[in-house]
Amino acid sequence: MQPQGRSCRRHRPGATAAPAHAARLPTKAHIVIAGSGLGGIAVAHRLQGLLDGARITIIDAKQAHHYQPGYTLVATGVWPVDKVIERNAALQPAGVQWVQDMVAEFDPAANTVVTASGQRITYDYLVVATGTHQDWAQIEGMDIKAIGSNGLASVYPSAEAAVATWAAMDSFRQKGGQAVMTLPATPLKCAGAPLKMTFMLRDRLAQAGTLDKSSITFYSALQNVFGVPAVNDSVLQRWQALGVGVQYGQKLTAIDIGARRATFATPEGEASEVPYDFIHVVPPMRAVDAVKNSDLAWQDGPMAAGGWLEVDKSTLQHRRYKNVFGLGDTNGTPRGKTAATVKKSAPIVARHLVEVIAGRTPGEVFDGYTSCPMIVREGSAWLIEFDYEGRLTPSLPMIEPLQDSYAAWLMKIRMLKPAYMAVLKGRV
């Protein structure tokens, strides 16, 4: 999800676009791209403009392409669902082979990808853009098919779940009650989404006149609610003023949907049951099985548990397999699971891959750029941009990162989808 491209950007070191009339590099290389989300399709378009004669194959069975940064807007009643769904076939670059199958196995030692149907596809170069796996199995009793009923909500599983989440939120705000918002301890795609849902739930209660009959508590499995300290502090200050409570070190381990009771556990293993009238469930996340179970995954360190792709954070080249690059949510990097990250990193990955084909060493540095338009109420948002180090990197002088802004709200609801589509088609 995530959200979170941007429509314009001032010049930044390491983000220089390729010269408009640069000669395309002649090559007969076969490049396989695993995944047809924003990252996979964007890099395919980019490579077509940089290479002459290359054979490019995209592997992904998905027939629909979802604008996941829009899920929070659907789930809070701002957008209709049709604004987040596109046909995947209409987005595939002309001249690129689309294998409509899922990657089941990576064998990087043999330069081979194995699909779910058993196809063995060899490559000279590989771009892994497989996204995340939502590990719902870690929450006993959870059933994503039940989202929308009994106060159960989650913006993450699908566009349909976003629609059902709005139904649950809309029903809840009519009467009010006890709301429970959750955050797991794992890396997340669009880590701002749980916060946006909290802000918007509070706003919807205020609009409905049921705020005085309600309570909202945010249960975080971590010791914070957002990984960037300045943003974390600002959110907590705002929530304190709005009456949103926070509980730390509380991991959602089980849910009884019919009884509307959630079970949380502390790091020490102490469990507690919490009743609710509305709950927003955020699943723990990890790499997809094909990456996690392969030699492409981190073998040790903090990213190994999630099976995230082992790439150099500055070049996004695999640290051991130099003909492999990672793009988007699958990367085992300190930050960067948003569409805005792909906006900046897809051109870098494409240029680095061309450098490797030409026999040169990639030298451009990716700074971990991430962006999060943090909705704080209907009609107002913060535009937060930051790098690997958690430093705020604002790029629009008229928008202060941590101040309420109608301009940031308009950017989120009107400008970021067209910007996303431009990134998808390799235009920016």
Short mmCIF file of C-alpha atoms in Angstrom, two decimals:
data_model
loop_
_atom_site.label_atom_id
_atom_site.label_comp_id
_atom_site.label_asym_id
_atom_site.label_seq_id
_atom_site.Cartn_x
_atom_site.Cartn_y
_atom_site.Cartn_z
CA MET A 1 0.00 0.00 0.00
CA GLN A 2 1.30 2.50 0.23
CA PRO A 3 1.31 4.94 -0.09
CA GLN A 4 2.61 7.66 -1.79
CA GLY A 5 4.18 8.76 -4.97
CA ARG A 6 4.62 12.44 -5.77
CA SER A 7 3.85 14.59 -8.73
CA CYS A 8 6.91 16.80 -8.88
CA ARG A 9 10.33 16.77 -7.38
CA ARG A 10 13.23 19.13 -7.25
CA HIS A 11 16.62 17.87 -8.33
CA ARG A 12 18.25 15.57 -5.80
CA PRO A 13 21.75 14.04 -5.84
CA GLY A 14 21.63 10.55 -7.29
CA ALA A 15 18.26 11.10 -8.98
CA THR A 16 19.42 12.56 -12.29
CA ALA A 17 17.37 11.25 -15.19
CA ALA A 18 19.07 9.59 -18.13
CA PRO A 19 19.85 12.01 -20.97
CA ALA A 20 16.87 12.34 -23.26
CA HIS A 21 18.88 11.35 -26.35
CA ALA A 22 21.35 8.90 -24.78
CA ALA A 23 22.22 6.00 -27.07
CA ARG A 24 20.54 2.73 -26.15
CA LEU A 25 22.96 -0.03 -25.19
CA PRO A 26 22.93 -2.90 -27.72
CA THR A 27 22.48 -6.27 -26.00
CA LYS A 28 20.90 -9.68 -26.47
CA ALA A 29 20.53 -10.17 -22.73
CA HIS A 30 17.41 -11.80 -21.32
CA ILE A 31 16.06 -9.87 -18.33
CA VAL A 32 13.39 -11.47 -16.15
CA ILE A 33 11.27 -9.28 -13.88
CA ALA A 34 9.44 -11.11 -11.10
CA GLY A 35 6.29 -9.14 -10.29
CA SER A 36 4.05 -6.74 -12.19
CA GLY A 37 3.28 -4.20 -9.51
CA LEU A 38 4.46 -0.61 -9.75
CA GLY A 39 8.13 -1.59 -9.50
CA GLY A 40 8.09 -4.41 -12.05
CA ILE A 41 6.21 -2.54 -14.77
CA ALA A 42 8.05 0.75 -14.18
CA VAL A 43 11.48 -0.85 -14.52
CA ALA A 44 10.39 -2.73 -17.65
CA HIS A 45 9.42 0.53 -19.32
CA ARG A 46 12.70 2.12 -18.23
CA LEU A 47 14.81 -0.75 -19.55
CA GLN A 48 13.08 -0.60 -22.92
CA GLY A 49 14.27 2.99 -23.26
CA LEU A 50 17.84 2.18 -22.23
CA LEU A 51 18.50 -1.09 -24.06
CA ASP A 52 18.42 -2.08 -27.73
CA GLY A 53 17.75 -5.75 -28.50
CA ALA A 54 17.19 -7.02 -24.96
CA ARG A 55 14.54 -9.64 -24.30
CA ILE A 56 12.42 -8.68 -21.28
CA THR A 57 10.02 -11.06 -19.53
CA ILE A 58 7.58 -10.16 -16.73
CA ILE A 59 6.27 -13.02 -14.60
CA ASP A 60 3.04 -12.48 -12.65
CA ALA A 61 -0.39 -14.10 -12.74
CA LYS A 62 -2.31 -11.08 -11.46
CA GLN A 63 -4.97 -9.87 -13.89
CA ALA A 64 -5.77 -6.67 -11.97
CA HIS A 65 -3.37 -3.90 -11.04
CA HIS A 66 -4.26 -2.12 -7.82
CA TYR A 67 -3.37 1.43 -6.90
CA GLN A 68 -2.72 0.47 -3.30
CA PRO A 69 -1.92 4.00 -2.06
CA GLY A 70 -5.62 4.65 -2.61
CA TYR A 71 -6.82 1.89 -0.30
CA THR A 72 -6.95 4.19 2.76
CA LEU A 73 -9.16 6.60 0.78
CA VAL A 74 -11.56 3.79 -0.15
CA ALA A 75 -11.54 2.43 3.40
CA THR A 76 -12.48 5.80 4.90
CA GLY A 77 -15.24 6.68 2.44
CA VAL A 78 -13.34 9.27 0.39
CA TRP A 79 -13.00 7.35 -2.89
CA PRO A 80 -15.09 4.77 -4.76
CA VAL A 81 -13.29 1.49 -5.30
CA ASP A 82 -13.09 1.80 -9.09
CA LYS A 83 -10.43 4.49 -8.69
CA VAL A 84 -7.92 1.90 -7.42
CA ILE A 85 -8.38 -0.91 -9.96
CA GLU A 86 -6.78 -1.13 -13.42
CA ARG A 87 -6.45 -3.96 -15.95
CA ASN A 88 -2.96 -5.45 -15.80
CA ALA A 89 -3.05 -6.32 -19.50
CA ALA A 90 -3.49 -2.64 -20.39
CA LEU A 91 -0.35 -1.68 -18.46
CA GLN A 92 2.14 -4.20 -19.86
CA PRO A 93 4.84 -2.54 -22.01
CA ALA A 94 4.58 -3.32 -25.71
CA GLY A 95 7.19 -5.84 -26.77
CA VAL A 96 7.64 -7.32 -23.30
CA GLN A 97 6.70 -10.97 -22.79
CA TRP A 98 4.17 -11.43 -20.00
CA VAL A 99 4.19 -14.89 -18.46
CA GLN A 100 0.87 -15.11 -16.62
CA ASP A 101 2.06 -17.35 -13.82
CA MET A 102 3.46 -16.89 -10.32
CA VAL A 103 7.09 -17.33 -9.36
CA ALA A 104 7.32 -20.36 -7.06
CA GLU A 105 11.10 -20.70 -6.78
CA PHE A 106 14.28 -18.75 -7.42
CA ASP A 107 17.47 -20.68 -8.25
CA PRO A 108 20.04 -17.88 -8.56
CA ALA A 109 22.99 -20.29 -8.82
CA ALA A 110 21.44 -21.62 -12.04
CA ASN A 111 20.06 -18.23 -13.17
CA THR A 112 16.61 -19.82 -13.24
CA VAL A 113 13.10 -18.99 -12.09
CA VAL A 114 10.54 -21.76 -11.60
CA THR A 115 6.86 -20.88 -11.88
CA ALA A 116 3.87 -22.37 -10.07
CA SER A 117 2.96 -24.38 -13.18
CA GLY A 118 6.48 -25.82 -13.41
CA GLN A 119 7.95 -23.63 -16.13
CA ARG A 120 11.72 -23.17 -15.81
CA ILE A 121 12.71 -19.77 -17.15
CA THR A 122 16.39 -18.90 -17.40
CA TYR A 123 17.72 -15.37 -17.32
CA ASP A 124 20.88 -13.36 -17.73
CA TYR A 125 19.67 -10.69 -15.32
CA LEU A 126 16.88 -10.67 -12.77
CA VAL A 127 14.83 -7.94 -11.11
CA VAL A 128 12.88 -9.11 -8.05
CA ALA A 129 9.78 -6.98 -7.44
CA THR A 130 7.52 -9.48 -5.71
CA GLY A 131 6.16 -7.26 -2.92
CA THR A 132 5.25 -8.56 0.54
CA HIS A 133 3.44 -11.52 2.04
CA GLN A 134 0.77 -10.66 4.60
CA ASP A 135 1.27 -13.22 7.36
CA TRP A 136 -2.29 -13.50 8.66
CA ALA A 137 -1.48 -16.93 10.08
CA GLN A 138 0.27 -15.20 12.99
CA ILE A 139 -3.14 -13.98 14.24
CA GLU A 140 -5.15 -16.94 15.52
CA GLY A 141 -8.80 -16.79 14.49
CA MET A 142 -8.34 -14.10 11.84
CA ASP A 143 -10.46 -14.49 8.71
CA ILE A 144 -10.01 -11.84 6.03
CA LYS A 145 -13.30 -12.93 4.45
CA ALA A 146 -15.05 -11.64 7.59
CA ILE A 147 -13.76 -8.08 7.15
CA GLY A 148 -16.74 -5.73 7.14
CA SER A 149 -18.75 -7.72 9.68
CA ASN A 150 -18.71 -7.64 13.48
CA GLY A 151 -16.65 -4.45 13.48
CA LEU A 152 -13.70 -6.15 11.74
CA ALA A 153 -11.62 -3.96 9.44
CA SER A 154 -8.31 -4.03 7.59
CA VAL A 155 -7.17 -1.82 4.75
CA TYR A 156 -4.37 -4.17 3.66
CA PRO A 157 -5.67 -7.37 2.02
CA SER A 158 -7.36 -6.04 -1.13
CA ALA A 159 -9.52 -3.37 -2.72
CA GLU A 160 -12.57 -5.41 -1.70
CA ALA A 161 -11.34 -5.44 1.92
CA ALA A 162 -10.99 -1.65 1.76
CA VAL A 163 -14.64 -1.39 0.68
CA ALA A 164 -15.69 -3.73 3.49
CA THR A 165 -13.57 -1.74 5.97
CA TRP A 166 -15.46 1.42 5.10
CA ALA A 167 -18.74 -0.46 5.66
CA ALA A 168 -17.52 -1.47 9.12
CA MET A 169 -16.29 2.05 9.92
CA ASP A 170 -19.47 3.68 8.66
CA SER A 171 -21.60 1.35 10.80
CA PHE A 172 -19.41 1.93 13.86
CA ARG A 173 -19.51 5.71 13.65
CA GLN A 174 -23.31 5.76 13.75
CA LYS A 175 -23.33 4.53 17.36
CA GLY A 176 -19.72 4.85 18.50
CA GLY A 177 -18.09 2.54 21.03
CA GLN A 178 -14.65 1.13 21.72
CA ALA A 179 -12.21 1.13 18.78
CA VAL A 180 -8.96 -0.83 18.74
CA MET A 181 -6.25 -0.01 16.21
CA THR A 182 -3.23 -2.30 15.78
CA LEU A 183 0.39 -2.27 14.60
CA PRO A 184 2.67 -5.34 14.31
CA ALA A 185 6.42 -5.38 14.93
CA THR A 186 7.48 -6.36 11.40
CA PRO A 187 8.44 -4.06 8.53
CA LEU A 188 5.30 -2.89 6.70
CA LYS A 189 4.28 -1.69 3.31
CA CYS A 190 2.90 1.81 3.81
CA ALA A 191 3.69 2.01 7.51
CA GLY A 192 1.65 5.21 7.66
CA ALA A 193 -1.64 3.48 6.79
CA PRO A 194 -2.45 2.33 10.37
CA LEU A 195 -1.96 5.92 11.55
CA LYS A 196 -4.08 7.37 8.74
CA MET A 197 -6.87 4.95 9.58
CA THR A 198 -6.72 6.07 13.21
CA PHE A 199 -6.85 9.75 12.32
CA MET A 200 -9.73 9.24 9.91
CA LEU A 201 -11.73 7.05 12.27
CA ARG A 202 -11.54 9.77 14.88
CA ASP A 203 -12.59 12.36 12.28
CA ARG A 204 -15.55 10.23 11.12
CA LEU A 205 -16.74 9.87 14.72
CA ALA A 206 -16.51 13.63 15.20
CA GLN A 207 -18.49 14.22 12.00
CA ALA A 208 -21.17 11.76 13.12
CA GLY A 209 -21.47 13.36 16.55
CA THR A 210 -20.61 10.13 18.38
CA LEU A 211 -17.12 11.01 19.56
CA ASP A 212 -18.26 11.52 23.14
CA LYS A 213 -19.62 7.96 23.15
CA SER A 214 -16.38 6.50 21.83
CA SER A 215 -12.80 5.64 22.70
CA ILE A 216 -9.89 4.89 20.37
CA THR A 217 -6.78 3.03 21.53
CA PHE A 218 -3.78 2.25 19.32
CA TYR A 219 -2.02 -0.99 20.27
CA SER A 220 1.55 -1.06 18.97
CA ALA A 221 3.76 -4.15 19.14
CA LEU A 222 6.71 -1.73 19.10
CA GLN A 223 7.79 1.04 21.47
CA ASN A 224 6.68 3.67 18.95
CA VAL A 225 3.98 4.19 16.33
CA PHE A 226 6.23 5.33 13.46
CA GLY A 227 9.92 4.72 12.80
CA VAL A 228 10.90 8.34 12.08
CA PRO A 229 11.31 10.05 15.47
CA ALA A 230 10.10 13.50 14.40
CA VAL A 231 6.98 12.01 12.83
CA ASN A 232 6.39 9.65 15.75
CA ASP A 233 6.52 12.52 18.23
CA SER A 234 4.23 14.72 16.18
CA VAL A 235 1.64 11.97 15.78
CA LEU A 236 1.68 11.22 19.50
CA GLN A 237 1.28 14.90 20.37
CA ARG A 238 -1.68 15.14 18.01
CA TRP A 239 -3.27 11.97 19.33
CA GLN A 240 -2.93 13.16 22.91
CA ALA A 241 -4.81 16.32 21.99
CA LEU A 242 -7.45 14.25 20.15
CA GLY A 243 -7.92 11.79 22.99
CA VAL A 244 -6.43 8.75 21.21
CA GLY A 245 -4.77 6.38 23.69
CA VAL A 246 -1.63 4.35 22.95
CA GLN A 247 -0.44 1.02 24.38
CA TYR A 248 3.11 -0.12 23.60
CA GLY A 249 4.63 -3.60 23.36
CA GLN A 250 1.24 -5.15 22.60
CA LYS A 251 1.23 -7.68 19.75
CA LEU A 252 -2.10 -8.89 18.40
CA THR A 253 -1.93 -12.70 18.62
CA ALA A 254 -5.56 -13.80 18.38
CA ILE A 255 -9.02 -12.53 17.62
CA ASP A 256 -12.50 -13.87 18.34
CA ILE A 257 -14.50 -12.22 15.58
CA GLY A 258 -17.94 -13.29 16.77
CA ALA A 259 -17.31 -12.26 20.36
CA ARG A 260 -15.45 -9.09 19.32
CA ARG A 261 -12.47 -9.78 21.57
CA ALA A 262 -8.79 -9.35 20.70
CA THR A 263 -5.86 -10.97 22.49
CA PHE A 264 -2.59 -9.09 22.84
CA ALA A 265 0.74 -10.34 24.16
CA THR A 266 3.71 -8.47 25.59
CA PRO A 267 7.33 -9.36 24.69
CA GLU A 268 7.43 -11.23 28.02
CA GLY A 269 4.48 -13.37 26.97
CA GLU A 270 1.82 -11.82 29.18
CA ALA A 271 -1.56 -12.01 27.42
CA SER A 272 -4.61 -9.81 27.83
CA GLU A 273 -8.03 -9.79 26.20
CA VAL A 274 -9.51 -6.54 24.95
CA PRO A 275 -13.17 -6.14 23.92
CA TYR A 276 -13.97 -3.92 20.97
CA ASP A 277 -16.79 -2.63 18.82
CA PHE A 278 -14.42 -1.82 15.94
CA ILE A 279 -10.94 -3.15 15.25
CA HIS A 280 -8.46 -2.37 12.48
CA VAL A 281 -6.11 -5.31 12.04
CA VAL A 282 -2.69 -4.86 10.45
CA PRO A 283 -0.99 -8.16 9.57
CA PRO A 284 2.67 -8.95 10.23
CA MET A 285 4.52 -8.94 6.91
CA ARG A 286 7.46 -10.78 5.38
CA ALA A 287 8.88 -11.61 1.97
CA VAL A 288 6.91 -13.96 -0.28
CA ASP A 289 7.78 -17.64 0.05
CA ALA A 290 9.69 -17.75 -3.24
CA VAL A 291 12.14 -15.15 -1.93
CA LYS A 292 12.15 -16.20 1.72
CA ASN A 293 12.95 -19.82 0.87
CA SER A 294 15.66 -19.01 -1.66
CA ASP A 295 19.34 -18.14 -1.47
CA LEU A 296 18.39 -14.59 -2.45
CA ALA A 297 17.12 -13.87 1.07
CA TRP A 298 19.21 -12.42 3.89
CA GLN A 299 20.88 -15.31 5.69
CA ASP A 300 21.62 -13.41 8.89
CA GLY A 301 21.03 -10.03 10.50
CA PRO A 302 17.78 -8.21 11.30
CA MET A 303 16.22 -8.84 7.88
CA ALA A 304 16.75 -12.61 7.89
CA ALA A 305 13.66 -13.44 9.98
CA GLY A 306 11.38 -11.93 7.35
CA GLY A 307 13.26 -13.50 4.46
CA TRP A 308 13.71 -10.10 2.81
CA LEU A 309 15.83 -9.78 -0.35
CA GLU A 310 19.52 -9.26 0.39
CA VAL A 311 20.40 -6.12 -1.53
CA ASP A 312 22.92 -3.36 -1.01
CA LYS A 313 20.82 -0.49 0.32
CA SER A 314 22.71 2.11 -1.77
CA THR A 315 22.70 0.35 -5.15
CA LEU A 316 19.80 -2.15 -4.73
CA GLN A 317 22.05 -4.77 -6.33
CA HIS A 318 22.08 -8.18 -4.67
CA ARG A 319 25.05 -8.45 -2.37
CA ARG A 320 26.07 -11.95 -3.55
CA TYR A 321 24.44 -12.39 -6.97
CA LYS A 322 25.57 -9.39 -8.98
CA ASN A 323 23.16 -10.03 -11.88
CA VAL A 324 20.19 -9.63 -9.55
CA PHE A 325 18.52 -6.40 -8.40
CA GLY A 326 15.65 -5.78 -6.01
CA LEU A 327 12.92 -3.18 -6.32
CA GLY A 328 10.11 -2.14 -4.01
CA ASP A 329 8.65 -3.78 -0.94
CA THR A 330 10.63 -7.03 -1.10
CA ASN A 331 13.96 -5.33 -0.44
CA GLY A 332 15.64 -5.94 2.90
CA THR A 333 16.59 -2.32 3.45
CA PRO A 334 16.10 -0.04 6.50
CA ARG A 335 13.13 1.74 4.94
CA GLY A 336 11.33 2.00 1.64
CA LYS A 337 8.06 0.11 1.28
CA THR A 338 6.05 2.84 -0.44
CA ALA A 339 5.19 3.77 -4.01
CA ALA A 340 7.26 6.94 -3.63
CA THR A 341 10.33 4.79 -2.96
CA VAL A 342 9.74 3.01 -6.27
CA LYS A 343 9.33 6.37 -8.00
CA LYS A 344 12.87 7.31 -7.09
CA SER A 345 14.53 3.88 -7.10
CA ALA A 346 13.13 2.35 -10.33
CA PRO A 347 15.20 4.65 -12.58
CA ILE A 348 18.29 3.92 -10.47
CA VAL A 349 17.77 0.15 -10.69
CA ALA A 350 17.28 0.39 -14.46
CA ARG A 351 20.47 2.43 -14.92
CA HIS A 352 22.45 0.17 -12.61
CA LEU A 353 21.33 -2.92 -14.50
CA VAL A 354 22.47 -1.30 -17.74
CA GLU A 355 25.83 -0.53 -16.13
CA VAL A 356 26.26 -4.18 -15.17
CA ILE A 357 25.34 -5.34 -18.68
CA ALA A 358 27.96 -2.94 -20.04
CA GLY A 359 30.56 -4.39 -17.66
CA ARG A 360 30.71 -1.39 -15.36
CA THR A 361 30.19 -1.09 -11.61
CA PRO A 362 26.98 0.66 -10.49
CA GLY A 363 27.89 3.89 -8.78
CA GLU A 364 24.68 5.84 -8.25
CA VAL A 365 23.54 6.06 -4.62
CA PHE A 366 19.95 5.59 -3.51
CA ASP A 367 19.31 7.45 -0.25
CA GLY A 368 16.25 5.42 0.81
CA TYR A 369 13.77 8.14 -0.11
CA THR A 370 10.29 7.46 1.27
CA SER A 371 7.18 9.62 1.25
CA CYS A 372 4.00 9.43 3.30
CA PRO A 373 1.06 11.82 2.85
CA MET A 374 -0.24 11.50 6.41
CA ILE A 375 -3.97 12.21 6.42
CA VAL A 376 -4.89 13.81 9.76
CA ARG A 377 -8.55 14.54 8.96
CA GLU A 378 -10.76 14.96 5.92
CA GLY A 379 -9.38 17.95 4.05
CA SER A 380 -5.98 18.04 5.74
CA ALA A 381 -2.73 16.08 5.62
CA TRP A 382 1.00 16.27 6.27
CA LEU A 383 3.41 15.55 3.42
CA ILE A 384 6.24 13.66 5.08
CA GLU A 385 9.40 12.76 3.14
CA PHE A 386 12.46 11.11 4.66
CA ASP A 387 15.54 9.01 3.93
CA TYR A 388 17.22 5.89 5.31
CA GLU A 389 18.52 7.84 8.31
CA GLY A 390 15.07 9.12 9.25
CA ARG A 391 15.96 12.66 8.26
CA LEU A 392 13.10 14.74 6.92
CA THR A 393 13.76 15.67 3.28
CA PRO A 394 10.99 18.11 2.25
CA SER A 395 10.96 18.93 -1.43
CA LEU A 396 8.04 21.35 -1.82
CA PRO A 397 8.82 24.71 -0.22
CA MET A 398 5.16 25.66 0.18
CA ILE A 399 4.38 22.56 2.31
CA GLU A 400 5.87 22.15 5.79
CA PRO A 401 6.26 18.41 6.56
CA LEU A 402 4.52 18.33 9.96
CA GLN A 403 1.94 21.07 9.56
CA ASP A 404 -1.67 20.58 8.53
CA SER A 405 -2.06 21.36 4.86
CA TYR A 406 -5.01 21.40 2.49
CA ALA A 407 -2.47 21.36 -0.35
CA ALA A 408 -1.08 18.04 0.90
CA TRP A 409 -4.64 16.69 1.08
CA LEU A 410 -5.33 17.75 -2.50
CA MET A 411 -2.05 16.18 -3.58
CA LYS A 412 -3.08 12.89 -1.98
CA ILE A 413 -6.59 12.71 -3.45
CA ARG A 414 -6.03 14.31 -6.88
CA MET A 415 -2.38 14.38 -7.94
CA LEU A 416 -0.69 11.23 -6.68
CA LYS A 417 -2.68 8.74 -8.79
CA PRO A 418 -1.70 10.49 -12.08
CA ALA A 419 1.89 10.71 -10.78
CA TYR A 420 1.79 7.00 -9.98
CA MET A 421 0.59 6.16 -13.49
CA ALA A 422 3.41 8.27 -14.96
CA VAL A 423 5.95 6.32 -12.89
CA LEU A 424 4.33 3.05 -13.95
CA LYS A 425 4.78 3.96 -17.62
CA GLY A 426 8.40 5.06 -17.15
CA ARG A 427 7.72 8.72 -17.86
CA VAL A 428 9.07 10.17 -14.59
#
